[in-house]
């Protein structure tokens, strides 16, 4: 494995993080002057820095990053990170489970003010203001242990499923020319709303393979090590980051610095250890 610091520095140098300057609010216009539209209350910021509340949009069926725990409460690695960030900044925190394909509408409307749920930043840099990447991720393929599928070549004529609007889908659907050629050999590339059901279909034999995040594969293999195997090849390598509404640099900056402080005082390492059995590794933490 590459030295984490070297890997991160290389990644950050090429990531092309989105950064849009916030429009400042001026004073009230003098009598007879046209009102500056930037002072209209309707343009007030919806970010946590502006409102004092971090409203986290997440997929509640995305373990180990966000899911419903045995006690019926929302939990997960990313949700615990978000809650700690909010606590350290004296923000309220609101966890909002969302339909993944509605995330942009909810972010634009202010119903949520961040997407924090194993959110891949590559290919989305122009659509959001992102935090700095904090976790190394990749896209992989998981098959049944008894399937006889050992490589990408063996997926020819097979049914592969992935989550709608996921990084894996984007890679296979044309974002990466090489992987688009791979997808063209499939019998079909199916999509589904969440990965738990995708793996149920894999186990039942309804599909032949699941294309997903490395972290999701690790979680499923940890839960059922005899049922599945992960193919050695990667569809892509990328990073997780927190997505904010375009222009919310202020909140992104605060989150970056708070995550750094949480890493420095050991909170992140302890949280990774807590979720180690679910496939989370501190070796993949990359925000320094």
GROMACS .gro file of C-alpha atoms in nm:
model
  288
    1UNK     CA    1   0.000   0.000   0.000
    2UNK     CA    2   0.126   0.350  -0.081
    3UNK     CA    3   0.237   0.572   0.204
    4UNK     CA    4  -0.086   0.749   0.307
    5UNK     CA    5   0.070   1.095   0.317
    6UNK     CA    6   0.220   1.057  -0.033
    7UNK     CA    7  -0.107   0.919  -0.168
    8UNK     CA    8  -0.306   1.204  -0.018
    9UNK     CA    9  -0.075   1.476  -0.143
   10UNK     CA   10  -0.094   1.332  -0.493
   11UNK     CA   11  -0.471   1.302  -0.472
   12UNK     CA   12  -0.520   1.653  -0.345
   13UNK     CA   13  -0.297   1.792  -0.618
   14UNK     CA   14  -0.520   1.637  -0.887
   15UNK     CA   15  -0.863   1.644  -0.730
   16UNK     CA   16  -0.976   1.982  -0.863
   17UNK     CA   17  -1.191   2.067  -0.565
   18UNK     CA   18  -1.486   2.299  -0.633
   19UNK     CA   19  -1.455   2.641  -0.472
   20UNK     CA   20  -1.703   2.918  -0.538
   21UNK     CA   21  -1.686   3.252  -0.357
   22UNK     CA   22  -1.989   3.335  -0.143
   23UNK     CA   23  -2.178   3.652  -0.225
   24UNK     CA   24  -2.140   3.899   0.060
   25UNK     CA   25  -2.442   4.071   0.213
   26UNK     CA   26  -2.429   4.450   0.210
   27UNK     CA   27  -2.616   4.702   0.422
   28UNK     CA   28  -2.961   4.832   0.345
   29UNK     CA   29  -2.969   5.058   0.038
   30UNK     CA   30  -3.014   5.429   0.084
   31UNK     CA   31  -3.352   5.580   0.004
   32UNK     CA   32  -3.414   5.600  -0.368
   33UNK     CA   33  -3.148   5.342  -0.456
   34UNK     CA   34  -3.231   5.009  -0.614
   35UNK     CA   35  -3.218   4.726  -0.364
   36UNK     CA   36  -2.921   4.495  -0.401
   37UNK     CA   37  -3.069   4.149  -0.462
   38UNK     CA   38  -2.795   3.997  -0.247
   39UNK     CA   39  -2.962   4.155   0.057
   40UNK     CA   40  -3.295   3.984  -0.006
   41UNK     CA   41  -3.380   3.743   0.272
   42UNK     CA   42  -3.455   3.476   0.013
   43UNK     CA   43  -3.086   3.463  -0.077
   44UNK     CA   44  -2.970   3.409   0.282
   45UNK     CA   45  -2.731   3.115   0.318
   46UNK     CA   46  -2.867   2.775   0.413
   47UNK     CA   47  -2.535   2.626   0.526
   48UNK     CA   48  -2.458   2.523   0.882
   49UNK     CA   49  -2.237   2.830   0.933
   50UNK     CA   50  -2.539   3.049   0.848
   51UNK     CA   51  -2.814   2.855   1.026
   52UNK     CA   52  -2.637   2.684   1.316
   53UNK     CA   53  -2.780   2.348   1.206
   54UNK     CA   54  -2.604   2.078   1.008
   55UNK     CA   55  -2.875   1.897   0.811
   56UNK     CA   56  -2.720   1.573   0.689
   57UNK     CA   57  -2.870   1.405   0.384
   58UNK     CA   58  -2.785   1.035   0.375
   59UNK     CA   59  -2.896   0.698   0.239
   60UNK     CA   60  -3.029   0.504   0.537
   61UNK     CA   61  -2.952   0.174   0.364
   62UNK     CA   62  -2.580   0.238   0.314
   63UNK     CA   63  -2.391   0.054   0.588
   64UNK     CA   64  -2.144   0.110   0.738
   65UNK     CA   65  -2.167   0.482   0.653
   66UNK     CA   66  -2.535   0.543   0.724
   67UNK     CA   67  -2.804   0.293   0.825
   68UNK     CA   68  -3.063   0.197   1.085
   69UNK     CA   69  -2.902   0.030   1.385
   70UNK     CA   70  -3.037  -0.258   1.590
   71UNK     CA   71  -3.193  -0.005   1.827
   72UNK     CA   72  -3.391   0.153   1.543
   73UNK     CA   73  -3.179   0.470   1.546
   74UNK     CA   74  -2.976   0.608   1.257
   75UNK     CA   75  -2.607   0.534   1.291
   76UNK     CA   76  -2.294   0.478   1.085
   77UNK     CA   77  -1.938   0.593   1.040
   78UNK     CA   78  -2.021   0.910   0.846
   79UNK     CA   79  -2.315   1.000   1.069
   80UNK     CA   80  -2.095   0.978   1.378
   81UNK     CA   81  -1.836   1.198   1.208
   82UNK     CA   82  -2.107   1.452   1.124
   83UNK     CA   83  -2.247   1.449   1.477
   84UNK     CA   84  -1.904   1.510   1.627
   85UNK     CA   85  -1.832   1.795   1.383
   86UNK     CA   86  -2.163   1.957   1.477
   87UNK     CA   87  -2.097   1.914   1.849
   88UNK     CA   88  -1.753   2.075   1.829
   89UNK     CA   89  -1.897   2.377   1.648
   90UNK     CA   90  -2.204   2.414   1.873
   91UNK     CA   91  -2.431   2.334   1.578
   92UNK     CA   92  -2.752   2.141   1.602
   93UNK     CA   93  -2.749   1.828   1.389
   94UNK     CA   94  -3.042   1.688   1.192
   95UNK     CA   95  -3.016   1.350   1.018
   96UNK     CA   96  -3.234   1.331   0.709
   97UNK     CA   97  -3.267   0.998   0.526
   98UNK     CA   98  -3.321   1.071   0.158
   99UNK     CA   99  -3.396   0.901  -0.171
  100UNK     CA  100  -3.056   0.910  -0.336
  101UNK     CA  101  -3.189   1.032  -0.668
  102UNK     CA  102  -3.358   1.328  -0.490
  103UNK     CA  103  -3.041   1.451  -0.319
  104UNK     CA  104  -2.976   1.745  -0.551
  105UNK     CA  105  -3.332   1.877  -0.526
  106UNK     CA  106  -3.320   1.856  -0.147
  107UNK     CA  107  -2.981   2.029  -0.131
  108UNK     CA  108  -3.089   2.308  -0.364
  109UNK     CA  109  -3.410   2.368  -0.164
  110UNK     CA  110  -3.234   2.378   0.174
  111UNK     CA  111  -3.415   2.067   0.299
  112UNK     CA  112  -3.061   1.937   0.364
  113UNK     CA  113  -2.740   2.140   0.367
  114UNK     CA  114  -2.488   1.863   0.311
  115UNK     CA  115  -2.459   1.514   0.165
  116UNK     CA  116  -2.247   1.306   0.400
  117UNK     CA  117  -2.278   0.939   0.324
  118UNK     CA  118  -1.988   0.774   0.144
  119UNK     CA  119  -2.019   1.043  -0.124
  120UNK     CA  120  -1.770   1.008  -0.409
  121UNK     CA  121  -1.640   1.345  -0.525
  122UNK     CA  122  -1.469   1.252  -0.854
  123UNK     CA  123  -1.684   1.348  -1.150
  124UNK     CA  124  -1.905   1.571  -0.935
  125UNK     CA  125  -1.667   1.858  -0.866
  126UNK     CA  126  -1.862   2.104  -1.082
  127UNK     CA  127  -2.193   2.028  -0.911
  128UNK     CA  128  -2.110   2.081  -0.543
  129UNK     CA  129  -1.874   2.259  -0.309
  130UNK     CA  130  -1.684   1.973  -0.148
  131UNK     CA  131  -1.489   1.934   0.170
  132UNK     CA  132  -1.138   1.805   0.121
  133UNK     CA  133  -1.140   1.429   0.060
  134UNK     CA  134  -1.122   1.234   0.383
  135UNK     CA  135  -1.143   0.867   0.280
  136UNK     CA  136  -0.986   0.665  -0.002
  137UNK     CA  137  -1.244   0.465  -0.192
  138UNK     CA  138  -1.273   0.259  -0.507
  139UNK     CA  139  -1.534   0.088  -0.722
  140UNK     CA  140  -1.527  -0.291  -0.725
  141UNK     CA  141  -1.734  -0.591  -0.831
  142UNK     CA  142  -1.867  -0.856  -0.592
  143UNK     CA  143  -1.993  -1.198  -0.702
  144UNK     CA  144  -2.119  -1.511  -0.529
  145UNK     CA  145  -1.841  -1.731  -0.399
  146UNK     CA  146  -1.969  -2.026  -0.603
  147UNK     CA  147  -2.028  -1.831  -0.926
  148UNK     CA  148  -1.708  -1.927  -1.105
  149UNK     CA  149  -1.655  -1.560  -1.193
  150UNK     CA  150  -1.292  -1.474  -1.129
  151UNK     CA  151  -1.222  -1.169  -1.346
  152UNK     CA  152  -1.386  -0.890  -1.542
  153UNK     CA  153  -1.365  -1.107  -1.855
  154UNK     CA  154  -1.597  -1.357  -1.688
  155UNK     CA  155  -1.870  -1.092  -1.657
  156UNK     CA  156  -1.946  -1.115  -2.030
  157UNK     CA  157  -2.310  -1.214  -2.075
  158UNK     CA  158  -2.383  -1.163  -1.703
  159UNK     CA  159  -2.633  -0.940  -1.524
  160UNK     CA  160  -2.464  -0.673  -1.311
  161UNK     CA  161  -2.652  -0.447  -1.072
  162UNK     CA  162  -2.554  -0.123  -0.899
  163UNK     CA  163  -2.719   0.168  -0.718
  164UNK     CA  164  -2.892   0.435  -0.923
  165UNK     CA  165  -2.677   0.748  -0.972
  166UNK     CA  166  -2.386   0.584  -0.792
  167UNK     CA  167  -2.018   0.624  -0.872
  168UNK     CA  168  -2.010   0.265  -0.997
  169UNK     CA  169  -2.300   0.331  -1.234
  170UNK     CA  170  -2.139   0.651  -1.364
  171UNK     CA  171  -1.813   0.468  -1.435
  172UNK     CA  172  -1.982   0.180  -1.616
  173UNK     CA  173  -2.235   0.396  -1.800
  174UNK     CA  174  -1.976   0.597  -1.985
  175UNK     CA  175  -1.770   0.814  -1.750
  176UNK     CA  176  -1.474   0.580  -1.807
  177UNK     CA  177  -1.434   0.462  -2.166
  178UNK     CA  178  -1.257   0.141  -2.070
  179UNK     CA  179  -1.521   0.041  -1.818
  180UNK     CA  180  -1.799   0.142  -2.056
  181UNK     CA  181  -1.653  -0.113  -2.298
  182UNK     CA  182  -1.662  -0.366  -2.015
  183UNK     CA  183  -2.028  -0.285  -1.944
  184UNK     CA  184  -2.109  -0.337  -2.312
  185UNK     CA  185  -2.017  -0.704  -2.267
  186UNK     CA  186  -2.276  -0.752  -1.989
  187UNK     CA  187  -2.612  -0.907  -2.064
  188UNK     CA  188  -2.749  -0.604  -1.876
  189UNK     CA  189  -2.650  -0.332  -1.630
  190UNK     CA  190  -2.936  -0.293  -1.383
  191UNK     CA  191  -2.990  -0.023  -1.121
  192UNK     CA  192  -3.166  -0.033  -0.785
  193UNK     CA  193  -3.245   0.214  -0.510
  194UNK     CA  194  -3.013   0.074  -0.242
  195UNK     CA  195  -2.739  -0.184  -0.201
  196UNK     CA  196  -2.893  -0.408   0.064
  197UNK     CA  197  -3.153  -0.523  -0.186
  198UNK     CA  198  -2.887  -0.555  -0.455
  199UNK     CA  199  -2.697  -0.802  -0.240
  200UNK     CA  200  -3.015  -0.992  -0.161
  201UNK     CA  201  -3.065  -1.031  -0.536
  202UNK     CA  202  -2.705  -1.144  -0.575
  203UNK     CA  203  -2.744  -1.403  -0.304
  204UNK     CA  204  -3.068  -1.534  -0.455
  205UNK     CA  205  -2.917  -1.563  -0.801
  206UNK     CA  206  -3.140  -1.297  -0.957
  207UNK     CA  207  -2.822  -1.111  -1.067
  208UNK     CA  208  -2.467  -1.229  -1.120
  209UNK     CA  209  -2.266  -0.941  -0.976
  210UNK     CA  210  -2.289  -0.616  -0.779
  211UNK     CA  211  -2.076  -0.313  -0.872
  212UNK     CA  212  -2.029  -0.096  -0.563
  213UNK     CA  213  -1.797   0.106  -0.342
  214UNK     CA  214  -1.503  -0.073  -0.187
  215UNK     CA  215  -1.641   0.010   0.158
  216UNK     CA  216  -1.979  -0.147   0.077
  217UNK     CA  217  -1.807  -0.460  -0.052
  218UNK     CA  218  -1.596  -0.480   0.265
  219UNK     CA  219  -1.909  -0.449   0.480
  220UNK     CA  220  -2.097  -0.721   0.292
  221UNK     CA  221  -1.798  -0.957   0.289
  222UNK     CA  222  -1.745  -0.902   0.662
  223UNK     CA  223  -2.109  -0.993   0.726
  224UNK     CA  224  -2.109  -1.301   0.498
  225UNK     CA  225  -1.750  -1.403   0.424
  226UNK     CA  226  -1.851  -1.741   0.278
  227UNK     CA  227  -2.120  -1.605   0.049
  228UNK     CA  228  -1.932  -1.349  -0.162
  229UNK     CA  229  -1.595  -1.273  -0.316
  230UNK     CA  230  -1.462  -0.942  -0.446
  231UNK     CA  231  -1.285  -0.945  -0.780
  232UNK     CA  232  -0.925  -0.827  -0.762
  233UNK     CA  233  -0.958  -0.562  -1.032
  234UNK     CA  234  -1.088  -0.211  -0.955
  235UNK     CA  235  -1.334  -0.029  -1.178
  236UNK     CA  236  -1.192   0.301  -1.048
  237UNK     CA  237  -1.016   0.457  -0.751
  238UNK     CA  238  -1.150   0.770  -0.588
  239UNK     CA  239  -1.228   0.952  -0.262
  240UNK     CA  240  -1.514   1.030  -0.030
  241UNK     CA  241  -1.586   1.393   0.062
  242UNK     CA  242  -1.874   1.591   0.211
  243UNK     CA  243  -2.089   1.761  -0.053
  244UNK     CA  244  -2.235   2.106   0.011
  245UNK     CA  245  -2.452   2.335  -0.198
  246UNK     CA  246  -2.243   2.515  -0.457
  247UNK     CA  247  -2.093   2.823  -0.292
  248UNK     CA  248  -2.109   2.708   0.071
  249UNK     CA  249  -1.733   2.737   0.113
  250UNK     CA  250  -1.770   2.870   0.467
  251UNK     CA  251  -1.923   2.550   0.599
  252UNK     CA  252  -1.683   2.334   0.397
  253UNK     CA  253  -1.384   2.517   0.549
  254UNK     CA  254  -1.512   2.470   0.904
  255UNK     CA  255  -1.578   2.101   0.843
  256UNK     CA  256  -1.227   2.054   0.700
  257UNK     CA  257  -1.059   2.209   1.003
  258UNK     CA  258  -1.281   2.023   1.248
  259UNK     CA  259  -1.211   1.688   1.082
  260UNK     CA  260  -0.838   1.762   1.103
  261UNK     CA  261  -0.870   1.836   1.474
  262UNK     CA  262  -1.069   1.515   1.525
  263UNK     CA  263  -0.793   1.320   1.354
  264UNK     CA  264  -0.518   1.487   1.555
  265UNK     CA  265  -0.681   1.410   1.890
  266UNK     CA  266  -0.747   1.046   1.805
  267UNK     CA  267  -1.124   1.057   1.756
  268UNK     CA  268  -1.106   0.940   1.393
  269UNK     CA  269  -0.877   0.645   1.468
  270UNK     CA  270  -1.104   0.533   1.751
  271UNK     CA  271  -1.410   0.560   1.528
  272UNK     CA  272  -1.237   0.356   1.256
  273UNK     CA  273  -1.160   0.089   1.515
  274UNK     CA  274  -1.525   0.087   1.619
  275UNK     CA  275  -1.629   0.008   1.262
  276UNK     CA  276  -1.331  -0.214   1.173
  277UNK     CA  277  -1.545  -0.529   1.170
  278UNK     CA  278  -1.762  -0.357   0.908
  279UNK     CA  279  -1.472  -0.292   0.674
  280UNK     CA  280  -1.362   0.057   0.784
  281UNK     CA  281  -0.985   0.104   0.807
  282UNK     CA  282  -0.789   0.401   0.937
  283UNK     CA  283  -0.535   0.321   0.664
  284UNK     CA  284  -0.784   0.468   0.418
  285UNK     CA  285  -0.822   0.800   0.604
  286UNK     CA  286  -0.655   1.065   0.387
  287UNK     CA  287  -0.729   1.410   0.535
  288UNK     CA  288  -0.415   1.539   0.709
   0.00000   0.00000   0.00000
